[in-house]
Amino acid sequence: MKWKKGIMTCLAGTLLLAGCGAKKEETAVTKEKETATTEAVSGASEHQSTPLEELKDSYDVIIVGAGGGGMSAAIEAKDKGLNPVIFEKMPVAGGNTVKASAGMNASNTHYQKEQGIEDNNDLFFEETLKGGKETNDQELLRYFVDHSAEAIDWLDGLGIELSNITTTGGMSVKRTHRPADGSAVGQYLVDGLQRNVYEREIPLFTNADVKEIIEKDGKVSGAKVTFNNKEEKEIKSKAVIVATGGFGANLEMVSEYNPDLKGFVTTNQEGSQGDGIKMIEKLGGQVVDLEQIQIHPTVEQETSYLITEAVRGEGAILVSDEGKRFVNELETRDNVSAAIIALPEKAAYLIFDASLRERVKAIDFYDEQGLVKQGDTIEDLAKTLALKPDVLKETVDTWNQAVKDGKDAEFDRTTGMEHELSQAPFYAIKIAPGIHHTMGGVKINTNAEVLDKDGHVIPGLYAAGEATGGLHGKNRIGGNAVADIIIYGRQSGNQASEYVKAN
């Protein structure tokens, strides 16, 4: 079995609304389709699928989707003594997880303690609840924060160490864990999880599209799977875990639930079509918050690459075409996006220096793609961007003084202020908002069990990650999606194991 490391280490981005200066939806959709194959190969770990002749008629548990949530579930199920199988409809494993950039949020971790970062679960809970406009499912959120440090430990045990800590919007302390070199978390995480799946000899079939979840006598009994777009088989199991991601690449579905987003393209990989949500709805499963669809503030518009929030978390500022700051850069994503869209130009520039570039390795990738502008001085950079040199210089000088004083008098920013922007050369990336995450999905309880419309558990059916809804409320905090797939991916594997053993 051949394993290769992919080359993409950042999120693919999106374009703005057509009404906000974006390309038309038809053009965006065409572009999405044209890049899908390339993105799938370059943005995920290449994996030689388990040969179809090794397919069995039944498994203890079927896992739908080979992103971070699905692979975490499979590893837990296997370690609990079960015989799981993973079915992934795309040609490669990784899903949206491979596109994750900022990191994984967790509180009270051993890495935080070792680095002198004071944090606790209650603060993590309160800040996530505030970020979600206090509409989060608080039971799901409580379990989430209370098991976040344990999830970091679990990853350590798999050889996946997230020891470099930064911050994201809406967080008051550093709790966003990423690889030691400061690189994007997604590729590293997928490589590590996939390695562990391989070592445990867990069968992972790609080009395996689960079309239907089967029920018998009121319990889940398997799934219908189409292989290589032609051969359909019915595979039996006592439990099914749905980890198919959200519906961010299904532009019709996005527009149906939030018409204001018509015209946006997406950061999501092509496979995020809402398949799992639709299958569960057919079984009578309950859905929540489908209209809650997040846009991300920092997307490079020409190439559609998302620029990681870690750039702002490490101290970058945003300036308008006037060369002035206009927002607390580490406000929640919805507020920063709204501030950018409110500008006459509907776009802004991320400004940072050589020191910050060293701390955020993803910038090297952006530079390779031609996204980064450079100047030997702030004035030189301003000229490159067609901004007024004296205005941008004054903006950066004011910011550096705020860093020295530990107080941002202009916008009351309190995080990402450890470093001045003073080390030449200086850099900029032009960005604007774009669709990023679907926060709604199927309703689960803290055991990751799917609930029907009456609030009852559907026996043998579990879900995790972006296919589920409720955890994030009306706005997701950056770094919480990766935590979600690991924490609830693990929980779904554990609980499915207990269910299978008892039945």
Short mmCIF file of C-alpha atoms in Angstrom, two decimals:
data_model
loop_
_atom_site.label_atom_id
_atom_site.label_comp_id
_atom_site.label_asym_id
_atom_site.label_seq_id
_atom_site.Cartn_x
_atom_site.Cartn_y
_atom_site.Cartn_z
CA MET A 1 0.00 0.00 0.00
CA LYS A 2 1.52 3.24 -1.11
CA TRP A 3 1.38 6.40 0.96
CA LYS A 4 2.49 9.83 -0.16
CA LYS A 5 2.36 13.16 1.50
CA GLY A 6 0.22 15.79 -0.25
CA ILE A 7 1.54 19.23 -1.00
CA MET A 8 -1.35 21.52 -0.19
CA THR A 9 -1.24 22.87 3.34
CA CYS A 10 -3.94 25.48 3.33
CA LEU A 11 -7.61 25.90 2.75
CA ALA A 12 -8.89 26.56 -0.71
CA GLY A 13 -10.83 29.77 -0.53
CA THR A 14 -13.75 31.35 -2.25
CA LEU A 15 -14.96 34.44 -4.06
CA LEU A 16 -17.30 37.18 -2.91
CA LEU A 17 -20.91 37.74 -3.72
CA ALA A 18 -21.51 38.77 -7.31
CA GLY A 19 -23.00 41.91 -5.85
CA CYS A 20 -19.81 42.53 -3.94
CA GLY A 21 -17.54 42.44 -6.95
CA ALA A 22 -17.27 38.66 -7.30
CA LYS A 23 -17.38 36.58 -10.43
CA LYS A 24 -20.78 35.31 -11.46
CA GLU A 25 -22.05 32.10 -9.91
CA GLU A 26 -21.89 30.21 -13.20
CA THR A 27 -18.20 31.05 -13.56
CA ALA A 28 -17.56 30.08 -9.96
CA VAL A 29 -19.28 26.72 -10.34
CA THR A 30 -17.32 26.00 -13.51
CA LYS A 31 -14.08 26.87 -11.77
CA GLU A 32 -15.02 24.63 -8.85
CA LYS A 33 -15.57 21.67 -11.14
CA GLU A 34 -12.40 22.31 -13.12
CA THR A 35 -10.24 22.36 -10.00
CA ALA A 36 -11.94 19.49 -8.17
CA THR A 37 -9.73 16.71 -9.49
CA THR A 38 -6.49 18.63 -8.99
CA GLU A 39 -7.57 19.74 -5.54
CA ALA A 40 -8.45 16.21 -4.51
CA VAL A 41 -5.05 14.87 -5.46
CA SER A 42 -2.88 17.76 -4.29
CA GLY A 43 -4.90 18.61 -1.19
CA ALA A 44 -5.12 15.18 0.41
CA SER A 45 -2.87 12.30 1.23
CA GLU A 46 -2.76 10.02 -1.78
CA HIS A 47 -3.95 6.61 -0.75
CA GLN A 48 -4.15 3.36 -2.63
CA SER A 49 -7.65 2.21 -1.76
CA THR A 50 -8.23 -1.18 -0.22
CA PRO A 51 -8.74 -3.50 -3.21
CA LEU A 52 -12.41 -4.15 -3.94
CA GLU A 53 -11.84 -7.90 -3.90
CA GLU A 54 -11.13 -7.57 -0.17
CA LEU A 55 -14.62 -6.16 0.48
CA LYS A 56 -16.67 -8.23 2.93
CA ASP A 57 -20.43 -8.61 3.09
CA SER A 58 -20.61 -7.33 6.66
CA TYR A 59 -18.64 -5.34 9.25
CA ASP A 60 -19.26 -4.42 12.86
CA VAL A 61 -19.55 -0.73 11.99
CA ILE A 62 -19.67 1.22 8.72
CA ILE A 63 -18.06 4.65 8.76
CA VAL A 64 -19.19 7.00 6.00
CA GLY A 65 -16.47 9.51 5.16
CA ALA A 66 -12.68 9.43 5.51
CA GLY A 67 -12.06 12.90 6.89
CA GLY A 68 -10.74 13.55 10.38
CA GLY A 69 -13.99 12.58 12.07
CA GLY A 70 -14.39 9.32 10.19
CA MET A 71 -10.80 8.21 10.65
CA SER A 72 -10.88 9.10 14.37
CA ALA A 73 -14.03 7.02 14.75
CA ALA A 74 -12.47 4.10 12.90
CA ILE A 75 -9.31 4.14 15.02
CA GLU A 76 -11.32 4.16 18.26
CA ALA A 77 -13.62 1.38 17.06
CA LYS A 78 -10.69 -0.78 16.01
CA ASP A 79 -8.89 -0.19 19.31
CA LYS A 80 -12.07 -1.26 21.13
CA GLY A 81 -11.92 -4.60 19.35
CA LEU A 82 -14.36 -3.98 16.51
CA ASN A 83 -13.98 -4.63 12.81
CA PRO A 84 -14.78 -1.24 11.18
CA VAL A 85 -14.76 -0.22 7.53
CA ILE A 86 -14.49 3.27 6.01
CA PHE A 87 -16.27 4.18 2.79
CA GLU A 88 -15.12 7.42 1.10
CA LYS A 89 -16.86 8.60 -2.07
CA MET A 90 -13.94 10.76 -3.26
CA PRO A 91 -10.79 9.33 -4.90
CA VAL A 92 -8.69 10.12 -1.82
CA ALA A 93 -9.11 10.34 1.93
CA GLY A 94 -9.00 13.63 3.81
CA GLY A 95 -12.25 15.44 3.10
CA ASN A 96 -12.43 19.01 4.34
CA THR A 97 -10.02 18.16 7.15
CA VAL A 98 -7.05 18.39 4.80
CA LYS A 99 -8.00 22.02 4.15
CA ALA A 100 -7.96 23.06 7.81
CA SER A 101 -5.36 25.73 8.46
CA ALA A 102 -5.43 27.49 11.83
CA GLY A 103 -5.31 24.61 14.30
CA MET A 104 -7.30 22.74 16.94
CA ASN A 105 -8.74 24.51 19.95
CA ALA A 106 -8.38 22.87 23.35
CA SER A 107 -8.25 24.14 26.93
CA ASN A 108 -6.18 23.18 29.95
CA THR A 109 -3.80 21.08 27.87
CA HIS A 110 -0.37 19.92 28.91
CA TYR A 111 1.14 22.02 26.10
CA GLN A 112 -0.52 25.14 27.49
CA LYS A 113 0.73 24.36 30.99
CA GLU A 114 4.26 23.73 29.73
CA GLN A 115 4.24 27.10 27.96
CA GLY A 116 2.79 29.01 30.90
CA ILE A 117 -0.58 29.66 29.23
CA GLU A 118 -3.36 29.91 31.80
CA ASP A 119 -6.64 28.54 30.51
CA ASN A 120 -9.60 26.51 31.73
CA ASN A 121 -12.61 24.69 30.35
CA ASP A 122 -15.14 27.16 31.71
CA LEU A 123 -13.48 30.06 29.89
CA PHE A 124 -13.37 28.03 26.67
CA PHE A 125 -17.07 27.25 27.15
CA GLU A 126 -18.03 30.87 27.82
CA GLU A 127 -16.09 32.29 24.87
CA THR A 128 -17.45 29.69 22.44
CA LEU A 129 -20.98 30.33 23.69
CA LYS A 130 -20.50 34.06 23.25
CA GLY A 131 -19.08 33.52 19.76
CA GLY A 132 -22.14 31.45 18.84
CA LYS A 133 -24.47 34.24 20.00
CA GLU A 134 -25.45 32.00 22.95
CA THR A 135 -27.40 29.72 20.60
CA ASN A 136 -25.04 26.74 20.91
CA ASP A 137 -26.36 23.41 22.18
CA GLN A 138 -24.88 23.73 25.66
CA GLU A 139 -24.81 20.01 26.43
CA LEU A 140 -22.80 19.33 23.27
CA LEU A 141 -20.56 22.31 24.05
CA ARG A 142 -19.94 21.23 27.64
CA TYR A 143 -18.84 17.75 26.54
CA PHE A 144 -16.75 19.34 23.79
CA VAL A 145 -14.69 21.64 26.02
CA ASP A 146 -14.35 19.11 28.84
CA HIS A 147 -12.84 16.52 26.48
CA SER A 148 -10.65 18.85 24.43
CA ALA A 149 -7.43 18.35 26.41
CA GLU A 150 -7.98 14.60 26.38
CA ALA A 151 -8.27 14.75 22.58
CA ILE A 152 -4.87 16.47 22.36
CA ASP A 153 -3.42 13.68 24.52
CA TRP A 154 -5.05 11.07 22.29
CA LEU A 155 -3.47 12.60 19.21
CA ASP A 156 -0.11 12.63 21.01
CA GLY A 157 -0.50 8.89 21.46
CA LEU A 158 -0.98 8.52 17.72
CA GLY A 159 2.21 10.45 17.00
CA ILE A 160 0.28 13.58 16.02
CA GLU A 161 1.72 16.38 18.16
CA LEU A 162 0.11 19.82 18.12
CA SER A 163 2.53 21.69 20.35
CA ASN A 164 2.65 25.15 18.73
CA ILE A 165 -0.12 27.32 20.18
CA THR A 166 -1.64 30.48 18.73
CA THR A 167 -5.00 32.24 18.97
CA THR A 168 -8.04 32.81 16.76
CA GLY A 169 -10.85 35.35 16.69
CA GLY A 170 -13.14 35.34 19.71
CA MET A 171 -10.60 33.70 22.01
CA SER A 172 -8.93 35.62 24.83
CA VAL A 173 -6.03 33.22 25.35
CA LYS A 174 -3.83 31.04 23.18
CA ARG A 175 -5.58 27.69 22.79
CA THR A 176 -5.29 26.94 19.05
CA HIS A 177 -2.91 23.97 18.78
CA ARG A 178 -0.99 23.35 15.56
CA PRO A 179 2.12 21.46 14.36
CA ALA A 180 5.42 22.36 15.99
CA ASP A 181 6.69 24.30 12.97
CA GLY A 182 3.58 26.50 12.84
CA SER A 183 2.34 24.98 9.59
CA ALA A 184 -1.31 24.40 8.69
CA VAL A 185 -2.91 21.67 10.75
CA GLY A 186 -4.97 19.89 8.09
CA GLN A 187 -2.43 18.00 6.00
CA TYR A 188 -0.42 17.03 9.06
CA LEU A 189 -3.51 15.73 10.84
CA VAL A 190 -4.78 13.75 7.86
CA ASP A 191 -1.37 12.19 7.26
CA GLY A 192 -1.16 11.13 10.91
CA LEU A 193 -4.67 9.71 11.12
CA GLN A 194 -4.31 7.91 7.81
CA ARG A 195 -1.03 6.38 8.94
CA ASN A 196 -2.79 5.03 12.04
CA VAL A 197 -5.67 3.66 9.97
CA TYR A 198 -3.13 1.87 7.77
CA GLU A 199 -1.14 0.49 10.72
CA ARG A 200 -4.34 -0.98 12.19
CA GLU A 201 -5.23 -2.55 8.83
CA ILE A 202 -8.60 -0.84 8.80
CA PRO A 203 -10.11 -1.23 5.31
CA LEU A 204 -10.60 2.14 3.61
CA PHE A 205 -12.39 2.03 0.28
CA THR A 206 -12.27 5.17 -1.88
CA ASN A 207 -14.64 5.85 -4.78
CA ALA A 208 -17.15 4.16 -2.48
CA ASP A 209 -20.32 6.27 -2.39
CA VAL A 210 -22.80 5.38 0.35
CA LYS A 211 -26.24 6.03 -1.16
CA GLU A 212 -28.54 4.82 1.58
CA ILE A 213 -28.48 3.77 5.23
CA ILE A 214 -30.57 0.65 5.78
CA GLU A 215 -32.87 0.02 8.73
CA LYS A 216 -34.43 -3.26 9.84
CA ASP A 217 -36.81 -3.70 12.75
CA GLY A 218 -36.23 -0.11 13.83
CA LYS A 219 -32.44 -0.45 13.96
CA VAL A 220 -29.64 0.43 11.55
CA SER A 221 -28.56 -2.70 9.71
CA GLY A 222 -26.12 -1.53 7.05
CA ALA A 223 -25.76 0.60 3.95
CA LYS A 224 -26.03 0.53 0.17
CA VAL A 225 -22.72 1.50 -1.43
CA THR A 226 -21.87 2.24 -5.06
CA PHE A 227 -18.28 1.45 -6.01
CA ASN A 228 -16.49 3.24 -8.86
CA ASN A 229 -19.78 4.83 -9.97
CA LYS A 230 -21.18 1.54 -11.23
CA GLU A 231 -21.41 -1.45 -8.90
CA GLU A 232 -23.85 -1.26 -5.97
CA LYS A 233 -23.58 -3.57 -2.98
CA GLU A 234 -25.50 -3.87 0.25
CA ILE A 235 -23.11 -4.11 3.20
CA LYS A 236 -24.43 -5.25 6.56
CA SER A 237 -23.42 -3.79 9.92
CA LYS A 238 -24.80 -3.29 13.41
CA ALA A 239 -23.93 0.42 13.45
CA VAL A 240 -23.28 3.26 11.02
CA ILE A 241 -21.28 6.42 11.73
CA VAL A 242 -21.93 9.35 9.39
CA ALA A 243 -18.90 11.65 9.06
CA THR A 244 -19.54 13.05 5.61
CA GLY A 245 -18.96 16.72 6.38
CA GLY A 246 -21.37 19.53 5.63
CA PHE A 247 -22.94 20.89 2.46
CA GLY A 248 -20.70 23.87 1.76
CA ALA A 249 -19.91 22.70 -1.79
CA ASN A 250 -23.60 22.25 -2.64
CA LEU A 251 -24.36 25.78 -3.82
CA GLU A 252 -28.02 25.03 -4.47
CA MET A 253 -28.45 23.73 -0.95
CA VAL A 254 -26.57 26.73 0.48
CA SER A 255 -28.84 29.12 -1.41
CA GLU A 256 -31.93 27.18 -0.35
CA TYR A 257 -31.20 27.61 3.35
CA ASN A 258 -29.60 31.05 3.14
CA PRO A 259 -30.65 32.99 0.00
CA ASP A 260 -28.36 35.88 0.98
CA LEU A 261 -25.39 33.68 0.06
CA LYS A 262 -26.45 33.06 -3.52
CA GLY A 263 -23.46 33.78 -5.74
CA PHE A 264 -20.80 32.69 -3.31
CA VAL A 265 -18.39 29.91 -4.13
CA THR A 266 -16.87 27.79 -1.45
CA THR A 267 -13.77 26.78 0.45
CA ASN A 268 -15.14 23.25 0.71
CA GLN A 269 -13.86 20.25 -1.21
CA GLU A 270 -16.23 19.01 -3.91
CA GLY A 271 -17.48 16.06 -1.86
CA SER A 272 -19.19 18.26 0.74
CA GLN A 273 -22.64 17.94 -0.76
CA GLY A 274 -24.72 17.22 2.35
CA ASP A 275 -25.10 13.52 1.50
CA GLY A 276 -25.05 12.32 5.10
CA ILE A 277 -27.56 14.91 6.22
CA LYS A 278 -29.95 13.91 3.41
CA MET A 279 -29.65 10.19 4.16
CA ILE A 280 -30.34 10.73 7.83
CA GLU A 281 -33.33 12.96 7.08
CA LYS A 282 -34.80 10.10 5.02
CA LEU A 283 -34.59 7.92 8.13
CA GLY A 284 -36.54 10.51 10.11
CA GLY A 285 -33.51 12.13 11.69
CA GLN A 286 -33.81 15.63 13.09
CA VAL A 287 -31.85 18.54 11.62
CA VAL A 288 -30.95 21.87 13.22
CA ASP A 289 -29.50 25.25 12.19
CA LEU A 290 -29.23 24.50 8.47
CA GLU A 291 -29.53 28.20 7.69
CA GLN A 292 -26.44 29.00 9.76
CA ILE A 293 -23.67 29.13 7.15
CA GLN A 294 -20.39 30.83 7.98
CA ILE A 295 -18.32 33.04 5.73
CA HIS A 296 -14.62 33.43 6.43
CA PRO A 297 -13.14 36.95 6.32
CA THR A 298 -9.75 36.29 4.73
CA VAL A 299 -9.93 34.65 1.31
CA GLU A 300 -7.64 35.59 -1.60
CA GLN A 301 -10.12 36.23 -4.38
CA GLU A 302 -8.27 35.40 -7.59
CA THR A 303 -7.09 31.95 -6.54
CA SER A 304 -9.79 31.26 -3.94
CA TYR A 305 -7.29 30.24 -1.24
CA LEU A 306 -8.29 30.85 2.35
CA ILE A 307 -5.61 32.68 4.33
CA THR A 308 -5.27 31.05 7.73
CA GLU A 309 -6.55 32.89 10.77
CA ALA A 310 -3.17 32.22 12.36
CA VAL A 311 -1.79 35.15 10.33
CA ARG A 312 -4.00 37.51 12.33
CA GLY A 313 -3.51 35.44 15.47
CA GLU A 314 0.23 36.04 15.25
CA GLY A 315 -0.17 39.80 14.89
CA ALA A 316 -1.18 40.84 11.37
CA ILE A 317 -3.47 43.81 10.88
CA LEU A 318 -6.15 44.54 8.29
CA VAL A 319 -6.22 47.81 6.38
CA SER A 320 -8.62 49.30 3.86
CA ASP A 321 -7.80 50.97 0.54
CA GLU A 322 -7.25 54.10 2.62
CA GLY A 323 -4.38 52.32 4.37
CA LYS A 324 -6.17 52.43 7.72
CA ARG A 325 -7.31 49.78 10.18
CA PHE A 326 -11.09 49.48 10.40
CA VAL A 327 -11.83 46.58 12.78
CA ASN A 328 -10.49 44.48 15.64
CA GLU A 329 -8.87 41.82 13.46
CA LEU A 330 -9.52 39.09 16.01
CA GLU A 331 -13.20 39.71 16.49
CA THR A 332 -15.37 36.70 15.58
CA ARG A 333 -15.41 35.73 11.92
CA ASP A 334 -18.90 37.02 11.27
CA ASN A 335 -18.05 40.47 12.62
CA VAL A 336 -14.75 40.78 10.75
CA SER A 337 -16.43 39.62 7.53
CA ALA A 338 -19.21 42.17 7.96
CA ALA A 339 -16.65 44.94 8.51
CA ILE A 340 -14.84 44.05 5.28
CA ILE A 341 -18.05 43.85 3.26
CA ALA A 342 -19.06 47.26 4.65
CA LEU A 343 -16.00 48.87 3.06
CA PRO A 344 -16.62 50.58 -0.29
CA GLU A 345 -14.11 48.22 -1.93
CA LYS A 346 -15.53 45.09 -0.20
CA ALA A 347 -11.95 43.90 0.37
CA ALA A 348 -8.91 44.57 2.54
CA TYR A 349 -5.18 43.90 2.94
CA LEU A 350 -3.49 41.71 5.55
CA ILE A 351 -0.27 43.48 6.58
CA PHE A 352 2.57 41.60 8.29
CA ASP A 353 6.36 41.47 8.58
CA ALA A 354 9.24 39.03 8.19
CA SER A 355 9.08 37.95 11.82
CA LEU A 356 5.44 36.94 11.52
CA ARG A 357 6.17 35.07 8.32
CA GLU A 358 8.65 32.94 10.21
CA ARG A 359 5.96 32.06 12.77
CA VAL A 360 3.32 31.07 10.21
CA LYS A 361 4.79 28.63 7.73
CA ALA A 362 1.63 28.53 5.61
CA ILE A 363 2.68 31.94 4.26
CA ASP A 364 5.47 30.24 2.31
CA PHE A 365 2.82 28.35 0.38
CA TYR A 366 0.83 31.53 -0.29
CA ASP A 367 4.00 33.15 -1.60
CA GLU A 368 4.67 30.20 -3.91
CA GLN A 369 1.19 30.76 -5.36
CA GLY A 370 1.97 34.41 -6.04
CA LEU A 371 -0.43 35.77 -3.44
CA VAL A 372 2.05 37.75 -1.33
CA LYS A 373 3.19 41.30 -2.12
CA GLN A 374 6.47 42.57 -0.64
CA GLY A 375 8.22 45.83 0.18
CA ASP A 376 11.58 46.58 1.78
CA THR A 377 9.88 49.27 3.85
CA ILE A 378 6.27 49.99 4.76
CA GLU A 379 6.34 52.86 2.28
CA ASP A 380 7.60 50.56 -0.47
CA LEU A 381 4.85 48.08 0.31
CA ALA A 382 2.24 50.85 0.19
CA LYS A 383 3.42 51.87 -3.28
CA THR A 384 3.17 48.27 -4.47
CA LEU A 385 -0.42 48.16 -3.19
CA ALA A 386 -1.29 51.60 -4.58
CA LEU A 387 -1.92 52.89 -1.05
CA LYS A 388 -0.78 56.20 0.38
CA PRO A 389 2.68 55.55 1.88
CA ASP A 390 2.40 58.12 4.65
CA VAL A 391 -1.02 56.82 5.74
CA LEU A 392 0.05 53.16 5.87
CA LYS A 393 3.25 54.12 7.70
CA GLU A 394 1.23 56.00 10.30
CA THR A 395 -1.16 53.05 10.66
CA VAL A 396 1.66 50.58 11.27
CA ASP A 397 3.48 52.97 13.65
CA THR A 398 0.27 53.45 15.64
CA TRP A 399 -0.23 49.69 15.80
CA ASN A 400 3.36 49.08 16.95
CA GLN A 401 2.92 51.63 19.70
CA ALA A 402 -0.27 49.87 20.76
CA VAL A 403 1.69 46.62 20.97
CA LYS A 404 4.33 48.31 23.13
CA ASP A 405 1.64 49.82 25.37
CA GLY A 406 -0.37 46.60 25.50
CA LYS A 407 -3.48 48.58 24.61
CA ASP A 408 -5.27 49.05 21.30
CA ALA A 409 -7.03 52.39 21.74
CA GLU A 410 -8.53 52.28 18.23
CA PHE A 411 -10.40 48.95 18.23
CA ASP A 412 -9.80 47.41 21.65
CA ARG A 413 -7.95 44.37 20.34
CA THR A 414 -6.43 42.37 23.19
CA THR A 415 -4.99 39.24 21.54
CA GLY A 416 -2.30 38.65 18.93
CA MET A 417 -0.37 41.64 20.26
CA GLU A 418 2.87 40.01 21.36
CA HIS A 419 4.94 41.17 18.38
CA GLU A 420 5.37 44.48 16.58
CA LEU A 421 5.32 44.68 12.78
CA SER A 422 8.82 46.06 12.51
CA GLN A 423 11.10 43.50 10.87
CA ALA A 424 11.73 44.07 7.15
CA PRO A 425 10.75 43.07 4.59
CA PHE A 426 7.04 43.75 4.90
CA TYR A 427 4.23 41.81 3.24
CA ALA A 428 0.58 42.03 2.24
CA ILE A 429 -2.14 39.73 0.93
CA LYS A 430 -5.39 41.12 -0.48
CA ILE A 431 -8.45 39.31 0.89
CA ALA A 432 -12.24 39.38 1.11
CA PRO A 433 -14.86 37.08 2.71
CA GLY A 434 -16.24 33.83 1.30
CA ILE A 435 -18.34 30.77 2.27
CA HIS A 436 -16.50 28.48 4.64
CA HIS A 437 -18.49 26.27 7.05
CA THR A 438 -22.04 24.96 7.39
CA MET A 439 -22.84 24.98 11.08
CA GLY A 440 -26.16 23.16 10.82
CA GLY A 441 -26.72 19.46 10.37
CA VAL A 442 -28.25 16.43 12.04
CA LYS A 443 -29.06 16.56 15.73
CA ILE A 444 -27.00 14.36 18.02
CA ASN A 445 -26.65 13.96 21.77
CA THR A 446 -23.37 13.86 23.68
CA ASN A 447 -23.02 10.16 22.84
CA ALA A 448 -22.95 11.17 19.16
CA GLU A 449 -26.21 9.25 18.70
CA VAL A 450 -28.53 10.64 16.01
CA LEU A 451 -31.93 11.77 17.26
CA ASP A 452 -35.22 11.53 15.38
CA LYS A 453 -37.77 14.32 15.11
CA ASP A 454 -39.27 13.33 18.46
CA GLY A 455 -35.89 13.51 20.17
CA HIS A 456 -35.47 9.73 20.42
CA VAL A 457 -32.25 7.90 19.57
CA ILE A 458 -32.17 6.08 16.22
CA PRO A 459 -30.57 2.79 17.36
CA GLY A 460 -27.18 2.10 15.80
CA LEU A 461 -26.87 5.47 14.04
CA TYR A 462 -24.13 7.94 14.97
CA ALA A 463 -22.75 11.14 13.44
CA ALA A 464 -19.79 13.45 13.99
CA GLY A 465 -18.22 16.64 12.68
CA GLU A 466 -19.69 19.06 10.17
CA ALA A 467 -22.52 16.65 9.30
CA THR A 468 -23.97 17.52 12.71
CA GLY A 469 -25.48 20.76 13.98
CA GLY A 470 -25.95 22.65 17.21
CA LEU A 471 -22.46 22.76 18.67
CA HIS A 472 -21.40 26.04 17.06
CA GLY A 473 -24.68 27.96 17.20
CA LYS A 474 -24.84 30.96 14.88
CA ASN A 475 -21.09 31.42 14.48
CA ARG A 476 -18.17 28.98 14.64
CA ILE A 477 -14.96 29.99 16.38
CA GLY A 478 -11.83 29.32 14.29
CA GLY A 479 -10.09 26.16 15.54
CA ASN A 480 -13.28 24.57 16.86
CA ALA A 481 -14.04 22.54 13.72
CA VAL A 482 -10.88 20.45 14.05
CA ALA A 483 -11.61 19.96 17.74
CA ASP A 484 -15.17 18.92 16.83
CA ILE A 485 -14.13 16.19 14.40
CA ILE A 486 -11.60 14.70 16.81
CA ILE A 487 -13.71 14.90 19.98
CA TYR A 488 -16.99 13.71 18.50
CA GLY A 489 -15.29 11.44 15.99
CA ARG A 490 -13.73 9.60 18.91
CA GLN A 491 -16.99 9.60 20.82
CA SER A 492 -18.92 8.14 17.90
CA GLY A 493 -16.38 5.32 17.58
CA ASN A 494 -16.48 4.61 21.31
CA GLN A 495 -20.26 4.65 21.60
CA ALA A 496 -20.78 2.59 18.45
CA SER A 497 -18.40 0.03 19.92
CA GLU A 498 -20.41 -0.21 23.12
CA TYR A 499 -23.63 -0.53 21.13
CA VAL A 500 -22.29 -3.28 18.86
CA LYS A 501 -20.94 -5.28 21.81
CA ALA A 502 -24.31 -5.02 23.58
CA ASN A 503 -26.29 -6.08 20.51
#
